[in-house]
mmCIF file of C-alpha atoms (C1' of nucleotides) in Angstrom:
data_model
loop_
_atom_site.group_PDB
_atom_site.id
_atom_site.type_symbol
_atom_site.label_atom_id
_atom_site.label_comp_id
_atom_site.label_asym_id
_atom_site.label_seq_id
_atom_site.Cartn_x
_atom_site.Cartn_y
_atom_site.Cartn_z
ATOM 1 C CA MET A 8 -27.570 14.113 6.230
ATOM 2 C CA ALA A 9 -24.124 14.717 4.877
ATOM 3 C CA ARG A 10 -23.105 12.411 7.503
ATOM 4 C CA ASN A 11 -22.540 9.343 5.668
ATOM 5 C CA SER A 12 -20.229 11.200 3.001
ATOM 6 C CA ILE A 13 -18.140 12.846 5.653
ATOM 7 C CA GLU A 14 -17.414 9.451 7.339
ATOM 8 C CA ALA A 15 -17.116 8.014 4.150
ATOM 9 C CA HIS A 16 -14.269 10.633 3.387
ATOM 10 C CA GLU A 17 -12.550 9.763 6.576
ATOM 11 C CA GLU A 18 -12.385 6.195 5.695
ATOM 12 C CA THR A 19 -11.544 6.813 2.157
ATOM 13 C CA ALA A 20 -8.324 8.889 3.413
ATOM 14 C CA ARG A 21 -7.249 5.919 5.522
ATOM 15 C CA TRP A 22 -7.777 3.686 2.341
ATOM 16 C CA GLU A 23 -5.989 5.844 0.087
ATOM 17 C CA VAL A 24 -2.979 5.864 2.117
ATOM 18 C CA GLN A 25 -2.778 2.148 1.616
ATOM 19 C CA LEU A 26 -3.546 2.499 -2.040
ATOM 20 C CA ARG A 27 -0.431 4.614 -2.461
ATOM 21 C CA LYS A 28 1.752 1.934 -1.128
ATOM 22 C CA GLY A 29 3.401 0.503 -4.342
ATOM 23 C CA VAL A 30 1.724 3.139 -6.793
ATOM 24 C CA LEU A 31 4.217 5.722 -5.350
ATOM 25 C CA GLU A 32 7.220 3.775 -6.127
ATOM 26 C CA PHE A 33 5.954 3.125 -9.555
ATOM 27 C CA ALA A 34 4.884 6.677 -10.121
ATOM 28 C CA ILE A 35 8.405 7.897 -9.306
ATOM 29 C CA LEU A 36 10.078 5.529 -11.550
ATOM 30 C CA LEU A 37 7.654 6.579 -14.356
ATOM 31 C CA THR A 38 8.615 10.192 -13.651
ATOM 32 C CA LEU A 39 12.114 9.790 -13.794
ATOM 33 C CA ARG A 40 11.732 7.945 -17.126
ATOM 34 C CA GLY A 41 11.229 11.294 -18.457
ATOM 35 C CA GLY A 42 14.574 12.610 -17.308
ATOM 36 C CA GLU A 43 16.176 13.668 -13.982
ATOM 37 C CA HIS A 44 14.336 15.433 -11.144
ATOM 38 C CA TYR A 45 15.181 16.414 -7.524
ATOM 39 C CA GLY A 46 13.243 15.243 -4.602
ATOM 40 C CA PHE A 47 11.449 18.167 -3.720
ATOM 41 C CA GLU A 48 10.555 18.626 -7.447
ATOM 42 C CA LEU A 49 8.961 15.290 -7.272
ATOM 43 C CA VAL A 50 6.693 16.161 -4.125
ATOM 44 C CA THR A 51 5.494 19.279 -6.083
ATOM 45 C CA SER A 52 5.237 17.744 -9.507
ATOM 46 C CA LEU A 53 3.468 14.558 -8.349
ATOM 47 C CA THR A 54 0.982 16.546 -6.281
ATOM 48 C CA SER A 55 0.206 19.204 -8.633
ATOM 49 C CA LYS A 56 0.610 17.398 -12.153
ATOM 50 C CA ALA A 57 -0.638 13.841 -11.065
ATOM 51 C CA ARG A 58 -2.992 14.529 -8.259
ATOM 52 C CA ILE A 59 -0.936 11.904 -6.076
ATOM 53 C CA ASN A 60 -0.418 13.334 -2.681
ATOM 54 C CA VAL A 61 3.177 12.855 -1.664
ATOM 55 C CA PRO A 62 4.396 14.389 1.434
ATOM 56 C CA GLU A 63 8.263 15.091 2.255
ATOM 57 C CA GLY A 64 8.210 12.433 4.780
ATOM 58 C CA THR A 65 7.233 9.790 2.481
ATOM 59 C CA ILE A 66 9.363 10.568 -0.628
ATOM 60 C CA TYR A 67 12.831 10.997 0.800
ATOM 61 C CA PRO A 68 12.757 7.800 2.617
ATOM 62 C CA LEU A 69 11.568 6.166 -0.597
ATOM 63 C CA LEU A 70 14.098 7.571 -2.693
ATOM 64 C CA LEU A 71 16.724 6.507 -0.308
ATOM 65 C CA ARG A 72 15.301 2.958 -0.384
ATOM 66 C CA LEU A 73 15.227 3.016 -4.291
ATOM 67 C CA ALA A 74 18.878 4.302 -4.448
ATOM 68 C CA LYS A 75 19.904 1.639 -1.888
ATOM 69 C CA ASP A 76 18.280 -0.964 -4.344
ATOM 70 C CA GLY A 77 20.210 0.445 -7.174
ATOM 71 C CA LEU A 78 17.076 1.470 -9.079
ATOM 72 C CA ILE A 79 18.109 5.213 -8.917
ATOM 73 C CA LYS A 80 21.080 7.141 -8.552
ATOM 74 C CA SER A 81 21.729 10.696 -7.352
ATOM 75 C CA GLU A 82 23.922 13.410 -8.031
ATOM 76 C CA MET A 83 24.207 16.586 -5.606
ATOM 77 C CA ARG A 84 24.283 19.878 -7.635
ATOM 78 C CA ASP A 85 23.587 23.420 -6.611
ATOM 79 C CA GLY A 86 20.430 24.989 -7.641
ATOM 80 C CA GLU A 87 19.650 28.632 -8.135
ATOM 81 C CA GLY A 88 19.356 29.911 -4.541
ATOM 82 C CA GLY A 89 18.388 27.692 -1.618
ATOM 83 C CA ALA A 90 19.812 24.614 -0.748
ATOM 84 C CA PRO A 91 21.775 22.352 -3.150
ATOM 85 C CA ARG A 92 19.600 19.722 -4.886
ATOM 86 C CA LYS A 93 19.911 16.113 -5.314
ATOM 87 C CA TYR A 94 19.090 15.101 -8.734
ATOM 88 C CA TYR A 95 17.890 11.524 -9.304
ATOM 89 C CA THR A 96 18.035 9.521 -12.411
ATOM 90 C CA LEU A 97 17.131 6.000 -13.298
ATOM 91 C CA THR A 98 19.914 3.205 -13.441
ATOM 92 C CA PRO A 99 19.783 0.325 -16.007
ATOM 93 C CA ARG A 100 18.277 -1.700 -13.202
ATOM 94 C CA GLY A 101 15.795 0.588 -12.523
ATOM 95 C CA VAL A 102 14.786 0.834 -16.246
ATOM 96 C CA VAL A 103 14.403 -3.156 -16.206
ATOM 97 C CA LEU A 104 12.380 -3.287 -13.144
ATOM 98 C CA LEU A 105 9.989 -0.310 -14.312
ATOM 99 C CA GLU A 106 9.632 -2.333 -17.699
ATOM 100 C CA ALA A 107 8.608 -5.444 -15.674
ATOM 101 C CA MET A 108 6.069 -3.244 -13.278
ATOM 102 C CA ILE A 109 4.235 -1.710 -16.465
ATOM 103 C CA PRO A 110 2.428 -5.013 -17.412
ATOM 104 C CA ARG A 111 1.546 -5.815 -13.755
ATOM 105 C CA TRP A 112 0.245 -2.581 -13.324
ATOM 106 C CA LYS A 113 -1.932 -2.846 -16.562
ATOM 107 C CA GLN A 114 -2.919 -6.107 -15.314
ATOM 108 C CA LEU A 115 -4.183 -4.961 -12.075
ATOM 109 C CA SER A 116 -5.706 -1.913 -13.594
ATOM 110 C CA THR A 117 -7.497 -4.034 -16.129
ATOM 111 C CA SER A 118 -8.770 -6.418 -13.330
ATOM 112 C CA VAL A 119 -10.099 -3.634 -11.281
ATOM 113 C CA GLU A 120 -11.924 -2.287 -14.360
ATOM 114 C CA GLY A 121 -13.662 -5.610 -14.902
ATOM 115 C CA LEU A 122 -14.588 -5.864 -11.390
ATOM 116 C CA LEU A 123 -16.039 -2.055 -11.760
ATOM 117 C CA ALA A 124 -17.964 -3.064 -14.985
ATOM 118 C CA GLY A 125 -19.484 -5.665 -12.934
ATOM 119 C CA GLU A 126 -18.465 -8.665 -15.177
ATOM 120 C CA GLU A 127 -19.795 -12.077 -13.771
ATOM 121 C CA ASN A 128 -18.139 -14.527 -16.116
ATOM 122 C CA ASP A 129 -15.345 -16.728 -15.386
ATOM 123 C CA MET B 19 22.205 -13.196 -18.707
ATOM 124 C CA ALA B 20 18.476 -13.689 -17.240
ATOM 125 C CA ARG B 21 19.950 -12.524 -14.071
ATOM 126 C CA ASN B 22 18.225 -9.066 -14.503
ATOM 127 C CA SER B 23 14.685 -10.467 -15.168
ATOM 128 C CA ILE B 24 14.858 -13.035 -12.312
ATOM 129 C CA GLU B 25 15.904 -10.215 -9.824
ATOM 130 C CA ALA B 26 13.343 -7.882 -11.338
ATOM 131 C CA HIS B 27 10.759 -10.642 -10.736
ATOM 132 C CA GLU B 28 11.565 -10.857 -7.221
ATOM 133 C CA GLU B 29 11.659 -7.324 -6.617
ATOM 134 C CA THR B 30 8.106 -6.805 -8.284
ATOM 135 C CA ALA B 31 6.759 -9.397 -6.308
ATOM 136 C CA ARG B 32 7.593 -7.293 -3.155
ATOM 137 C CA TRP B 33 6.175 -4.298 -4.872
ATOM 138 C CA GLU B 34 2.976 -6.111 -5.927
ATOM 139 C CA VAL B 35 2.281 -6.984 -2.358
ATOM 140 C CA GLN B 36 2.215 -3.340 -1.366
ATOM 141 C CA LEU B 37 0.249 -2.603 -4.524
ATOM 142 C CA ARG B 38 -2.512 -4.886 -3.171
ATOM 143 C CA LYS B 39 -3.048 -2.774 0.080
ATOM 144 C CA GLY B 40 -6.078 -0.854 -0.551
ATOM 145 C CA VAL B 41 -6.864 -2.497 -3.846
ATOM 146 C CA LEU B 42 -7.781 -5.554 -2.114
ATOM 147 C CA GLU B 43 -10.380 -3.790 0.026
ATOM 148 C CA PHE B 44 -11.700 -2.193 -3.099
ATOM 149 C CA ALA B 45 -11.992 -5.443 -5.050
ATOM 150 C CA ILE B 46 -13.674 -7.263 -2.272
ATOM 151 C CA LEU B 47 -16.425 -4.430 -1.893
ATOM 152 C CA LEU B 48 -16.705 -4.330 -5.759
ATOM 153 C CA THR B 49 -17.314 -8.078 -5.787
ATOM 154 C CA LEU B 50 -19.920 -7.917 -3.106
ATOM 155 C CA ARG B 51 -21.673 -5.150 -5.004
ATOM 156 C CA GLY B 52 -22.688 -8.179 -7.374
ATOM 157 C CA GLY B 53 -24.261 -10.257 -4.676
ATOM 158 C CA GLU B 54 -23.319 -12.238 -1.606
ATOM 159 C CA HIS B 55 -20.324 -14.253 -1.524
ATOM 160 C CA TYR B 56 -18.614 -16.417 1.183
ATOM 161 C CA GLY B 57 -14.957 -16.027 2.047
ATOM 162 C CA PHE B 58 -13.349 -19.071 0.383
ATOM 163 C CA GLU B 59 -15.222 -18.138 -2.789
ATOM 164 C CA LEU B 60 -13.808 -14.689 -2.924
ATOM 165 C CA VAL B 61 -10.128 -16.270 -2.528
ATOM 166 C CA THR B 62 -10.961 -18.457 -5.564
ATOM 167 C CA SER B 63 -12.869 -16.010 -7.524
ATOM 168 C CA LEU B 64 -10.422 -13.074 -7.134
ATOM 169 C CA THR B 65 -7.526 -15.208 -7.979
ATOM 170 C CA SER B 66 -8.855 -16.993 -11.094
ATOM 171 C CA LYS B 67 -11.265 -14.442 -12.386
ATOM 172 C CA ALA B 68 -9.639 -11.080 -11.517
ATOM 173 C CA ARG B 69 -6.021 -12.571 -11.289
ATOM 174 C CA ILE B 70 -5.620 -10.684 -8.071
ATOM 175 C CA ASN B 71 -3.746 -13.108 -5.981
ATOM 176 C CA VAL B 72 -5.439 -13.172 -2.410
ATOM 177 C CA PRO B 73 -4.241 -15.753 0.095
ATOM 178 C CA GLU B 74 -6.494 -16.849 2.893
ATOM 179 C CA GLY B 75 -4.037 -15.180 5.405
ATOM 180 C CA THR B 76 -4.932 -12.031 3.649
ATOM 181 C CA ILE B 77 -8.565 -12.312 3.277
ATOM 182 C CA TYR B 78 -9.940 -13.475 6.372
ATOM 183 C CA PRO B 79 -8.463 -10.752 8.635
ATOM 184 C CA LEU B 80 -9.724 -8.447 5.980
ATOM 185 C CA LEU B 81 -13.284 -9.553 6.102
ATOM 186 C CA LEU B 82 -13.230 -9.322 9.888
ATOM 187 C CA ARG B 83 -12.035 -5.693 9.721
ATOM 188 C CA LEU B 84 -14.550 -4.621 7.165
ATOM 189 C CA ALA B 85 -17.239 -6.205 8.841
ATOM 190 C CA LYS B 86 -16.173 -4.580 12.332
ATOM 191 C CA ASP B 87 -16.092 -1.269 10.376
ATOM 192 C CA GLY B 88 -19.920 -1.954 9.377
ATOM 193 C CA LEU B 89 -19.262 -2.059 5.616
ATOM 194 C CA ILE B 90 -20.183 -5.638 5.182
ATOM 195 C CA LYS B 91 -22.258 -7.849 7.225
ATOM 196 C CA SER B 92 -22.070 -12.005 7.334
ATOM 197 C CA GLU B 93 -24.454 -14.615 7.877
ATOM 198 C CA MET B 94 -23.355 -18.301 8.566
ATOM 199 C CA ARG B 95 -25.158 -20.854 6.547
ATOM 200 C CA ASP B 96 -24.639 -24.610 5.701
ATOM 201 C CA GLY B 97 -23.290 -25.313 2.200
ATOM 202 C CA GLU B 98 -23.253 -28.507 0.323
ATOM 203 C CA GLY B 99 -20.839 -30.535 1.898
ATOM 204 C CA GLY B 100 -17.725 -29.363 3.908
ATOM 205 C CA ALA B 101 -17.770 -26.680 6.663
ATOM 206 C CA PRO B 102 -20.554 -24.183 6.995
ATOM 207 C CA ARG B 103 -20.002 -20.946 5.050
ATOM 208 C CA LYS B 104 -19.980 -17.368 6.026
ATOM 209 C CA TYR B 105 -21.792 -15.284 3.461
ATOM 210 C CA TYR B 106 -20.979 -11.519 3.253
ATOM 211 C CA THR B 107 -23.153 -8.644 1.710
ATOM 212 C CA LEU B 108 -22.561 -4.990 1.499
ATOM 213 C CA THR B 109 -24.168 -2.706 4.161
ATOM 214 C CA PRO B 110 -25.604 0.476 3.101
ATOM 215 C CA ARG B 111 -22.452 2.125 4.823
ATOM 216 C CA GLY B 112 -20.333 -0.098 2.458
ATOM 217 C CA VAL B 113 -22.366 0.968 -0.323
ATOM 218 C CA VAL B 114 -21.671 4.549 0.324
ATOM 219 C CA LEU B 115 -17.927 4.108 0.883
ATOM 220 C CA LEU B 116 -17.851 2.037 -2.238
ATOM 221 C CA GLU B 117 -19.332 4.667 -4.305
ATOM 222 C CA ALA B 118 -16.818 7.369 -2.771
ATOM 223 C CA MET B 119 -13.941 5.093 -3.679
ATOM 224 C CA ILE B 120 -14.687 4.664 -7.108
ATOM 225 C CA PRO B 121 -13.910 8.187 -8.389
ATOM 226 C CA ARG B 122 -10.784 8.072 -6.129
ATOM 227 C CA TRP B 123 -9.673 4.884 -7.846
ATOM 228 C CA LYS B 124 -10.433 6.348 -11.115
ATOM 229 C CA GLN B 125 -8.465 9.410 -10.498
ATOM 230 C CA LEU B 126 -5.497 7.596 -9.360
ATOM 231 C CA SER B 127 -5.715 5.318 -12.244
ATOM 232 C CA THR B 128 -5.946 8.084 -14.681
ATOM 233 C CA SER B 129 -2.862 9.857 -13.240
ATOM 234 C CA VAL B 130 -0.830 6.696 -13.555
ATOM 235 C CA GLU B 131 -1.965 6.422 -17.218
ATOM 236 C CA GLY B 132 -0.922 9.863 -17.800
ATOM 237 C CA LEU B 133 2.515 9.072 -16.209
ATOM 238 C CA LEU B 134 2.833 5.937 -18.385
ATOM 239 C CA ALA B 135 1.961 7.771 -21.414
ATOM 240 C CA GLY B 136 4.716 10.257 -20.564
ATOM 241 C CA GLU B 137 2.948 13.510 -20.070
ATOM 242 C CA GLU B 138 5.294 16.514 -19.571
ATOM 243 C CA ASN B 139 2.714 19.247 -19.244
ATOM 244 C CA ASP B 140 1.655 20.763 -16.176
ATOM 245 C "C1'" DC C 7 26.008 41.527 11.552
ATOM 246 C "C1'" DT C 8 21.641 39.681 12.557
ATOM 247 C "C1'" DT C 9 17.356 37.911 11.929
ATOM 248 C "C1'" DA C 10 13.966 35.804 9.093
ATOM 249 C "C1'" DG C 11 12.481 32.944 5.893
ATOM 250 C "C1'" DG C 12 12.218 29.902 2.300
ATOM 251 C "C1'" DA C 13 14.338 25.985 -0.382
ATOM 252 C "C1'" DA C 14 15.817 21.560 0.021
ATOM 253 C "C1'" DC C 15 17.035 17.451 2.476
ATOM 254 C "C1'" DC C 16 16.691 14.048 6.240
ATOM 255 C "C1'" DT C 17 15.309 11.270 10.759
ATOM 256 C "C1'" DT C 18 12.259 8.984 14.247
ATOM 257 C "C1'" DG C 19 8.339 6.549 15.734
ATOM 258 C "C1'" DC C 20 4.036 4.879 14.919
ATOM 259 C "C1'" DA C 21 -0.058 2.775 12.385
ATOM 260 C "C1'" DT C 22 -1.644 -0.112 8.956
ATOM 261 C "C1'" DG C 23 -2.139 -4.259 6.662
ATOM 262 C "C1'" DG C 24 -0.520 -8.352 3.600
ATOM 263 C "C1'" DC C 25 0.676 -12.831 4.138
ATOM 264 C "C1'" DA C 26 3.225 -17.461 5.486
ATOM 265 C "C1'" DA C 27 2.329 -20.762 8.419
ATOM 266 C "C1'" DG C 28 -0.381 -23.217 11.454
ATOM 267 C "C1'" DG C 29 -4.594 -24.956 13.415
ATOM 268 C "C1'" DA C 30 -9.540 -26.099 13.937
ATOM 269 C "C1'" DA C 31 -14.315 -27.749 12.935
ATOM 270 C "C1'" DC C 32 -17.186 -30.212 10.077
ATOM 271 C "C1'" DT C 33 -18.436 -33.676 6.412
ATOM 272 C "C1'" DC C 34 -18.078 -37.658 3.641
ATOM 273 C "C1'" DG C 35 -16.177 -41.649 1.653
ATOM 274 C "C1'" DA C 36 -13.012 -45.805 2.361
ATOM 275 C "C1'" DT D 19 -11.574 -44.944 12.319
ATOM 276 C "C1'" DC D 20 -8.896 -42.345 9.324
ATOM 277 C "C1'" DG D 21 -8.056 -39.377 5.808
ATOM 278 C "C1'" DA D 22 -9.075 -35.803 2.661
ATOM 279 C "C1'" DG D 23 -11.281 -31.868 1.194
ATOM 280 C "C1'" DT D 24 -13.872 -27.340 2.534
ATOM 281 C "C1'" DT D 25 -14.123 -23.581 5.026
ATOM 282 C "C1'" DC D 26 -12.716 -20.495 8.629
ATOM 283 C "C1'" DC D 27 -9.626 -18.418 11.827
ATOM 284 C "C1'" DT D 28 -5.035 -16.652 14.509
ATOM 285 C "C1'" DT D 29 -0.336 -15.554 15.110
ATOM 286 C "C1'" DG D 30 3.910 -13.154 14.250
ATOM 287 C "C1'" DC D 31 6.703 -10.638 11.096
ATOM 288 C "C1'" DC D 32 7.738 -7.403 7.682
ATOM 289 C "C1'" DA D 33 7.322 -3.449 4.528
ATOM 290 C "C1'" DT D 34 5.988 1.263 4.100
ATOM 291 C "C1'" DG D 35 3.320 5.805 4.323
ATOM 292 C "C1'" DC D 36 3.608 9.700 6.841
ATOM 293 C "C1'" DA D 37 3.203 13.420 10.856
ATOM 294 C "C1'" DA D 38 6.620 16.021 13.061
ATOM 295 C "C1'" DG D 39 10.539 17.726 13.952
ATOM 296 C "C1'" DG D 40 15.130 18.927 12.454
ATOM 297 C "C1'" DT D 41 19.345 20.453 9.781
ATOM 298 C "C1'" DT D 42 21.737 23.124 6.003
ATOM 299 C "C1'" DC D 43 22.225 26.605 2.895
ATOM 300 C "C1'" DC D 44 21.096 30.766 0.728
ATOM 301 C "C1'" DT D 45 19.155 35.505 0.199
ATOM 302 C "C1'" DA D 46 16.966 39.783 1.763
ATOM 303 C "C1'" DA D 47 15.678 43.035 5.284
ATOM 304 C "C1'" DG D 48 16.774 45.693 9.438
#
DNA sequence: CTTAGGAACCTTGCATGGCAAGGAACTCGA
DNA sequence: TCGAGTTCCTTGCCATGCAAGGTTCCTAAG
């Protein structure tokens, strides 16, 4: 009886992985807009606060890519106990790109909302 | 001077491709919820109405996958002139999955809105 | 000193899926 | 017959999430 919902859950899991592509990059840049963060902090912050699941194997390569693309920059500093931390901040280029992403996201989000509402006009 | 915005546009283009992953599947299922559609019609409908760019090379493999997964089913019928059309409709499984996707989408959308608004609480 | 464990970072290899490009089959009008 | 429009499909490449495993540093217990 609960069969359908279990299967559905497995399939939505695969779907959500795909849905995160692009969203994650956006979410990280948005988070950094609020000030510097280090990698591990982004993992816990996005997972607990924004309810966006972000394993370490995802975020570190992504941060490296964003840094290589010149959108963010990092600075290594010691934290309190544990290994030293790599603090990331947005670069001016990162700010520009983020500003360009925002209307794109809003448009996509609005389009999906329209489909959700079942609009039939064109 | 316009350098930054041009580069930003190129990069957002790549980003948007990734962003569509997952969203497209959702958008197609949502569209089919409103009744049967054939493939080419989905291309033009999503592109013009929902402003979600969907090239043919994207949609046909996607429709085949959705059909293989049993979420949609197709029926070949002649249209008016031109090649015969393949009309797609949701299966009961597709409806179930779609219903499961909706809250997930809303949660993700809400999370991103929260980041956009610059929330700092946790 | 040694061991344990946690914090923080990174790498490898695989699977998924968008999409540009090319092509095929059908219809209809010139 | 020939082109053009409609509709569908396939191939091959590329970007990227992520599970699994590893490294380094620090602190605390034994």
